[in-house]
Amino acid sequence: MSAAETSSGAGTVTELTGGPPPLDGRAAAMELEHLTCRFGLLTAVGDVSLVVPEGSRFGIIGPNGAGKTTLFNLLSGELRPTEGTVKLFGQDISRLSPPQRVRLGMGRTFQVVRVFSQLSVRENLTLALTGLARSKFQLLRPWRMYRDRQARAEELAKSFGLGDRLELLAGELSHGELRELEVLLALAGEPKVLLLDEPAAGLSPAERVDIQDLLKRLPPELTIVMIEHDMQVLRGVVDWVAVLDHGELVTQGPTLDVQRHPRVRELYLGSAAAHGGAAAQGSAAAQGAAGTDGGGQP
């Protein structure tokens, strides 16, 4: 895909061709081919095709109701597509269950945090690590039998800033720390592709900085696909963005080019703001929401 710029009386406008990101010699970690999901007469996702290169940071944005979470549910196996296919490193996984996809290297976080609130951070991570072992169904064993996994849990927590929270119950953590713990639980599964569903949702400004820092420190070989409404967090992590609206792919391209694109701004702010009309001039808050001053939605 290429992005070109043209000049007009209103300034420079980025033109996007909407094609996939260049692979540059990398394998395709995920391929979506004509992916469609219908609920009766409602088309929640319609004919979406995307390619996510291995090791890339790939963002998905769109207004509320655009079909982003439905698309994630199709990728992770919570939903089956009506039409089309999902491939993971070339293998068709469209009909596989979520556990089968996890075994093939997929991890996911959710909009609503899913942890064991009455277990400690160490216990949550140890359980997640046990899910990889052949002995995962042999749980009625002394805690000392899990020393190797406890050590790995401690290493994982210390590597990403939760080392001093290991003995706290998950229910005692702040919302930001819970978000970080959920990412670590997904990492415990040793994924090759990690799906992040609004990791900064509900966080304070300081917590958003923390989660962004954590995501930026993830292994470069890990492929990340991320839904996020906070553009400041998103553009600090991803380098390519696809835009959905009413379940359809509007465009895709480098993060900053997409963010400035008139069609994308129109989706969020309306046509007057997108084309520099009075509404845009009279609303600094809208400009901030568009990401021009460092925050909010695109």
Tab-separated table of C-alpha atoms in Angstrom, residues 6-290:
chain	number	residue	atom	x	y	z
A	6	THR	CA	-1.793	16.159	-2.780
A	7	SER	CA	-1.944	19.888	-2.227
A	8	SER	CA	-5.114	21.920	-2.286
A	9	GLY	CA	-6.271	25.290	-1.119
A	10	ALA	CA	-7.036	23.785	2.277
A	11	GLY	CA	-3.525	22.353	2.633
A	12	THR	CA	-2.019	18.915	2.209
A	13	VAL	CA	-4.355	15.938	2.143
A	14	THR	CA	-3.160	12.352	2.467
A	15	GLU	CA	-4.583	9.975	-0.125
A	16	LEU	CA	-4.750	6.310	0.888
A	17	THR	CA	-5.090	3.470	-1.584
A	18	GLY	CA	-6.485	1.149	1.107
A	19	GLY	CA	-4.153	-1.730	0.212
A	20	PRO	CA	-2.441	-4.032	2.734
A	21	PRO	CA	0.842	-3.220	4.488
A	22	PRO	CA	4.027	-4.321	2.737
A	23	LEU	CA	5.336	-7.660	3.963
A	24	ASP	CA	8.989	-6.684	3.332
A	25	GLY	CA	10.052	-10.322	3.353
A	26	ARG	CA	7.980	-11.232	6.414
A	27	ALA	CA	5.382	-13.975	6.582
A	28	ALA	CA	1.723	-13.093	6.984
A	29	ALA	CA	0.869	-13.749	10.618
A	30	MET	CA	-2.868	-13.358	9.956
A	31	GLU	CA	-4.895	-13.214	6.766
A	32	LEU	CA	-8.577	-12.331	6.637
A	33	GLU	CA	-10.213	-13.156	3.328
A	34	HIS	CA	-13.709	-11.772	2.608
A	35	LEU	CA	-14.629	-12.232	6.266
A	36	THR	CA	-18.367	-11.808	6.888
A	37	CYS	CA	-20.550	-12.294	9.952
A	38	ARG	CA	-24.332	-11.926	9.877
A	39	PHE	CA	-26.871	-12.084	12.678
A	40	GLY	CA	-30.127	-12.636	10.825
A	41	LEU	CA	-30.551	-9.631	8.540
A	42	LEU	CA	-27.813	-7.635	10.309
A	43	THR	CA	-24.347	-7.731	8.761
A	44	ALA	CA	-21.962	-7.034	11.655
A	45	VAL	CA	-18.819	-7.615	9.573
A	46	GLY	CA	-19.040	-7.437	5.803
A	47	ASP	CA	-16.466	-8.751	3.337
A	48	VAL	CA	-13.360	-7.637	5.283
A	49	SER	CA	-9.969	-8.661	3.901
A	50	LEU	CA	-6.767	-7.819	5.789
A	51	VAL	CA	-3.167	-8.992	5.941
A	52	VAL	CA	-1.181	-8.622	9.182
A	53	PRO	CA	2.584	-9.115	8.698
A	54	GLU	CA	4.527	-11.117	11.266
A	55	GLY	CA	5.937	-8.918	14.025
A	56	SER	CA	3.808	-5.923	13.073
A	57	ARG	CA	1.834	-3.587	15.342
A	58	PHE	CA	-1.585	-3.408	13.693
A	59	GLY	CA	-4.430	-1.208	14.926
A	60	ILE	CA	-8.166	-1.421	14.234
A	61	ILE	CA	-10.302	1.663	14.809
A	62	GLY	CA	-13.799	2.851	14.065
A	63	PRO	CA	-16.813	4.523	15.683
A	64	ASN	CA	-18.934	2.683	18.235
A	65	GLY	CA	-20.855	-0.075	16.484
A	66	ALA	CA	-18.327	-0.314	13.648
A	67	GLY	CA	-17.891	-4.070	14.151
A	68	LYS	CA	-14.458	-4.053	15.819
A	69	THR	CA	-15.212	-6.427	18.682
A	70	THR	CA	-17.222	-8.718	16.410
A	71	LEU	CA	-14.188	-8.868	14.143
A	72	PHE	CA	-12.003	-9.760	17.147
A	73	ASN	CA	-14.468	-12.483	18.134
A	74	LEU	CA	-14.123	-13.920	14.633
A	75	LEU	CA	-10.333	-13.862	14.924
A	76	SER	CA	-10.226	-15.512	18.353
A	77	GLY	CA	-12.957	-18.096	17.722
A	78	GLU	CA	-15.759	-16.787	19.942
A	79	LEU	CA	-17.779	-16.447	16.715
A	80	ARG	CA	-17.767	-18.424	13.477
A	81	PRO	CA	-17.827	-16.500	10.197
A	82	THR	CA	-20.865	-16.664	7.948
A	83	GLU	CA	-18.518	-16.413	4.989
A	84	GLY	CA	-14.791	-16.015	4.434
A	85	THR	CA	-11.716	-17.352	6.187
A	86	VAL	CA	-9.238	-16.522	8.935
A	87	LYS	CA	-5.688	-17.823	8.536
A	88	LEU	CA	-2.965	-17.965	11.175
A	89	PHE	CA	0.485	-18.292	9.614
A	90	GLY	CA	-1.115	-19.801	6.512
A	91	GLN	CA	-3.370	-22.283	8.329
A	92	ASP	CA	-7.127	-21.908	8.000
A	93	ILE	CA	-8.449	-21.574	11.566
A	94	SER	CA	-11.951	-20.359	10.682
A	95	ARG	CA	-13.678	-23.360	12.270
A	96	LEU	CA	-11.309	-23.945	15.179
A	97	SER	CA	-12.335	-23.313	18.788
A	98	PRO	CA	-10.639	-20.645	20.956
A	99	PRO	CA	-8.527	-23.260	22.851
A	100	GLN	CA	-7.355	-24.733	19.550
A	101	ARG	CA	-6.318	-21.280	18.362
A	102	VAL	CA	-4.451	-20.663	21.620
A	103	ARG	CA	-2.487	-23.870	21.075
A	104	LEU	CA	-1.529	-22.596	17.618
A	105	GLY	CA	-0.150	-19.363	19.074
A	106	MET	CA	-2.999	-16.873	19.548
A	107	GLY	CA	-3.598	-14.865	22.717
A	108	ARG	CA	-6.275	-12.332	23.561
A	109	THR	CA	-7.360	-9.765	26.137
A	110	PHE	CA	-10.929	-8.480	26.511
A	111	GLN	CA	-12.706	-5.175	27.065
A	112	VAL	CA	-13.804	-6.447	30.488
A	113	VAL	CA	-10.844	-7.723	32.499
A	114	ARG	CA	-10.935	-11.482	33.118
A	115	VAL	CA	-8.818	-12.552	36.095
A	116	PHE	CA	-9.310	-14.612	39.278
A	117	SER	CA	-9.897	-11.770	41.726
A	118	GLN	CA	-9.585	-13.996	44.841
A	119	LEU	CA	-6.193	-15.362	43.793
A	120	SER	CA	-2.883	-13.537	44.061
A	121	VAL	CA	-1.024	-12.151	41.073
A	122	ARG	CA	1.475	-15.001	41.467
A	123	GLU	CA	-1.316	-17.588	41.516
A	124	ASN	CA	-3.039	-16.076	38.483
A	125	LEU	CA	0.182	-16.168	36.468
A	126	THR	CA	1.088	-19.658	37.684
A	127	LEU	CA	-2.312	-20.970	36.596
A	128	ALA	CA	-1.889	-19.343	33.193
A	129	LEU	CA	1.527	-20.966	32.801
A	130	THR	CA	0.104	-24.320	33.901
A	131	GLY	CA	-2.302	-24.135	30.973
A	132	LEU	CA	0.653	-24.813	28.673
A	133	ALA	CA	1.755	-27.964	30.491
A	134	ARG	CA	0.702	-31.539	29.770
A	135	SER	CA	-0.086	-31.854	33.481
A	136	LYS	CA	-2.610	-28.991	33.354
A	137	PHE	CA	-5.467	-31.260	34.473
A	138	GLN	CA	-3.490	-32.611	37.433
A	139	LEU	CA	-4.219	-29.698	39.735
A	140	LEU	CA	-4.588	-31.546	43.055
A	141	ARG	CA	-0.890	-31.407	43.830
A	142	PRO	CA	1.067	-29.552	46.534
A	143	TRP	CA	1.862	-25.922	45.689
A	144	ARG	CA	5.591	-26.696	45.980
A	145	MET	CA	5.268	-28.879	42.856
A	146	TYR	CA	4.774	-25.689	40.839
A	147	ARG	CA	8.046	-24.015	41.804
A	148	ASP	CA	9.335	-23.773	38.254
A	149	ARG	CA	6.125	-22.098	37.094
A	150	GLN	CA	6.092	-19.825	40.119
A	151	ALA	CA	9.614	-18.746	39.237
A	152	ARG	CA	8.541	-18.048	35.664
A	153	ALA	CA	5.504	-16.124	36.972
A	154	GLU	CA	7.793	-13.997	39.131
A	155	GLU	CA	10.116	-13.360	36.191
A	156	LEU	CA	7.213	-12.332	33.993
A	157	ALA	CA	5.776	-9.982	36.617
A	158	LYS	CA	9.131	-8.339	37.317
A	159	SER	CA	9.822	-7.867	33.624
A	160	PHE	CA	6.666	-5.800	33.177
A	161	GLY	CA	6.393	-3.813	36.393
A	162	LEU	CA	4.241	-6.021	38.631
A	163	GLY	CA	7.055	-7.624	40.603
A	164	ASP	CA	6.072	-5.852	43.834
A	165	ARG	CA	2.434	-6.937	43.424
A	166	LEU	CA	2.980	-10.703	43.276
A	167	GLU	CA	1.454	-11.497	46.659
A	168	LEU	CA	-1.514	-9.140	46.343
A	169	LEU	CA	-4.911	-10.521	45.449
A	170	ALA	CA	-5.888	-9.549	41.923
A	171	GLY	CA	-8.991	-7.923	43.396
A	172	GLU	CA	-6.754	-5.517	45.322
A	173	LEU	CA	-5.030	-4.161	42.234
A	174	SER	CA	-5.864	-0.840	40.625
A	175	HIS	CA	-7.738	-0.937	37.319
A	176	GLY	CA	-4.546	-0.096	35.460
A	177	GLU	CA	-2.654	-2.921	37.184
A	178	LEU	CA	-5.486	-5.320	36.334
A	179	ARG	CA	-5.113	-4.370	32.683
A	180	GLU	CA	-1.382	-5.028	32.904
A	181	LEU	CA	-1.996	-8.371	34.617
A	182	GLU	CA	-4.383	-9.431	31.875
A	183	VAL	CA	-1.723	-8.709	29.250
A	184	LEU	CA	0.763	-10.800	31.267
A	185	LEU	CA	-1.759	-13.653	31.515
A	186	ALA	CA	-2.025	-13.610	27.725
A	187	LEU	CA	1.775	-13.531	27.413
A	188	ALA	CA	2.020	-16.567	29.709
A	189	GLY	CA	0.496	-18.585	26.878
A	190	GLU	CA	3.544	-17.749	24.721
A	191	PRO	CA	1.455	-16.380	21.835
A	192	LYS	CA	2.796	-15.559	18.408
A	193	VAL	CA	-0.158	-13.237	17.786
A	194	LEU	CA	-1.709	-11.149	20.582
A	195	LEU	CA	-5.162	-9.566	20.197
A	196	LEU	CA	-5.665	-6.574	22.510
A	197	ASP	CA	-9.246	-5.355	22.894
A	198	GLU	CA	-9.134	-1.755	24.188
A	199	PRO	CA	-6.293	-2.236	26.710
A	200	ALA	CA	-6.513	1.417	27.833
A	201	ALA	CA	-10.291	1.421	28.386
A	202	GLY	CA	-11.265	3.081	31.654
A	203	LEU	CA	-7.721	4.024	32.628
A	204	SER	CA	-6.560	7.325	34.094
A	205	PRO	CA	-4.041	9.411	32.096
A	206	ALA	CA	-1.175	8.069	34.232
A	207	GLU	CA	-2.375	4.482	33.829
A	208	ARG	CA	-2.643	4.957	30.061
A	209	VAL	CA	1.030	5.937	30.012
A	210	ASP	CA	1.872	2.787	31.993
A	211	ILE	CA	-0.053	0.437	29.691
A	212	GLN	CA	1.453	2.109	26.626
A	213	ASP	CA	4.949	1.620	28.059
A	214	LEU	CA	4.193	-2.047	28.756
A	215	LEU	CA	2.937	-2.632	25.216
A	216	LYS	CA	5.966	-0.907	23.703
A	217	ARG	CA	8.228	-3.306	25.631
A	218	LEU	CA	6.614	-6.453	24.267
A	219	PRO	CA	8.932	-8.692	22.197
A	220	PRO	CA	9.422	-7.320	18.669
A	221	GLU	CA	8.762	-10.726	17.118
A	222	LEU	CA	5.287	-10.796	18.707
A	223	THR	CA	2.524	-9.751	16.294
A	224	ILE	CA	0.036	-7.361	17.924
A	225	VAL	CA	-3.463	-6.586	16.658
A	226	MET	CA	-5.075	-3.898	18.783
A	227	ILE	CA	-8.442	-2.173	19.100
A	228	GLU	CA	-8.132	1.141	20.933
A	229	HIS	CA	-10.172	4.358	21.111
A	230	ASP	CA	-7.404	6.437	22.678
A	231	MET	CA	-5.373	7.573	19.679
A	232	GLN	CA	-2.490	8.775	21.809
A	233	VAL	CA	-2.047	5.249	23.157
A	234	LEU	CA	-2.698	3.672	19.762
A	235	ARG	CA	-0.225	5.717	17.761
A	236	GLY	CA	2.418	5.151	20.445
A	237	VAL	CA	2.157	1.398	19.844
A	238	VAL	CA	0.972	0.608	16.300
A	239	ASP	CA	2.393	1.590	12.931
A	240	TRP	CA	-0.507	0.516	10.693
A	241	VAL	CA	-4.233	1.109	11.124
A	242	ALA	CA	-7.360	-0.314	9.496
A	243	VAL	CA	-10.628	1.636	9.793
A	244	LEU	CA	-14.033	-0.051	10.085
A	245	ASP	CA	-17.474	1.501	9.768
A	246	HIS	CA	-20.763	-0.422	9.836
A	247	GLY	CA	-18.770	-3.647	9.587
A	248	GLU	CA	-16.921	-2.678	6.407
A	249	LEU	CA	-13.296	-1.769	5.815
A	250	VAL	CA	-13.121	1.942	4.999
A	251	THR	CA	-9.374	2.276	4.487
A	252	GLN	CA	-6.017	1.300	5.978
A	253	GLY	CA	-2.531	2.729	6.044
A	254	PRO	CA	0.255	4.171	8.228
A	255	THR	CA	-1.148	5.448	11.515
A	256	LEU	CA	-0.617	9.182	11.027
A	257	ASP	CA	-1.850	9.131	7.430
A	258	VAL	CA	-5.072	7.394	8.436
A	259	GLN	CA	-5.579	9.720	11.389
A	260	ARG	CA	-5.416	12.796	9.123
A	261	HIS	CA	-7.560	11.347	6.368
A	262	PRO	CA	-10.786	13.357	5.694
A	263	ARG	CA	-12.959	10.247	5.454
A	264	VAL	CA	-11.750	9.003	8.853
A	265	ARG	CA	-12.248	12.424	10.454
A	266	GLU	CA	-15.735	12.576	8.977
A	267	LEU	CA	-16.647	9.294	10.669
A	268	TYR	CA	-15.868	10.783	14.071
A	269	LEU	CA	-16.529	14.515	13.678
A	270	GLY	CA	-18.966	14.915	10.798
A	271	SER	CA	-18.440	16.260	7.295
A	272	ALA	CA	-18.068	19.935	8.277
A	273	ALA	CA	-15.190	19.213	10.668
A	274	ALA	CA	-13.545	16.835	8.234
A	275	HIS	CA	-13.397	19.506	5.527
A	276	GLY	CA	-12.355	22.418	7.699
A	277	GLY	CA	-15.789	24.002	8.080
A	278	ALA	CA	-17.114	26.166	10.876
A	279	ALA	CA	-17.716	23.207	13.156
A	280	ALA	CA	-14.047	22.285	13.014
A	281	GLN	CA	-12.889	25.841	13.604
A	282	GLY	CA	-15.215	26.312	16.528
A	283	SER	CA	-14.406	23.114	18.430
A	284	ALA	CA	-10.972	22.670	19.965
A	285	ALA	CA	-12.319	19.644	21.816
A	286	ALA	CA	-13.254	18.035	18.527
A	287	GLN	CA	-9.771	18.681	17.188
A	288	GLY	CA	-8.328	16.950	20.227
A	289	ALA	CA	-10.677	14.023	19.736
A	290	ALA	CA	-9.404	13.775	16.188
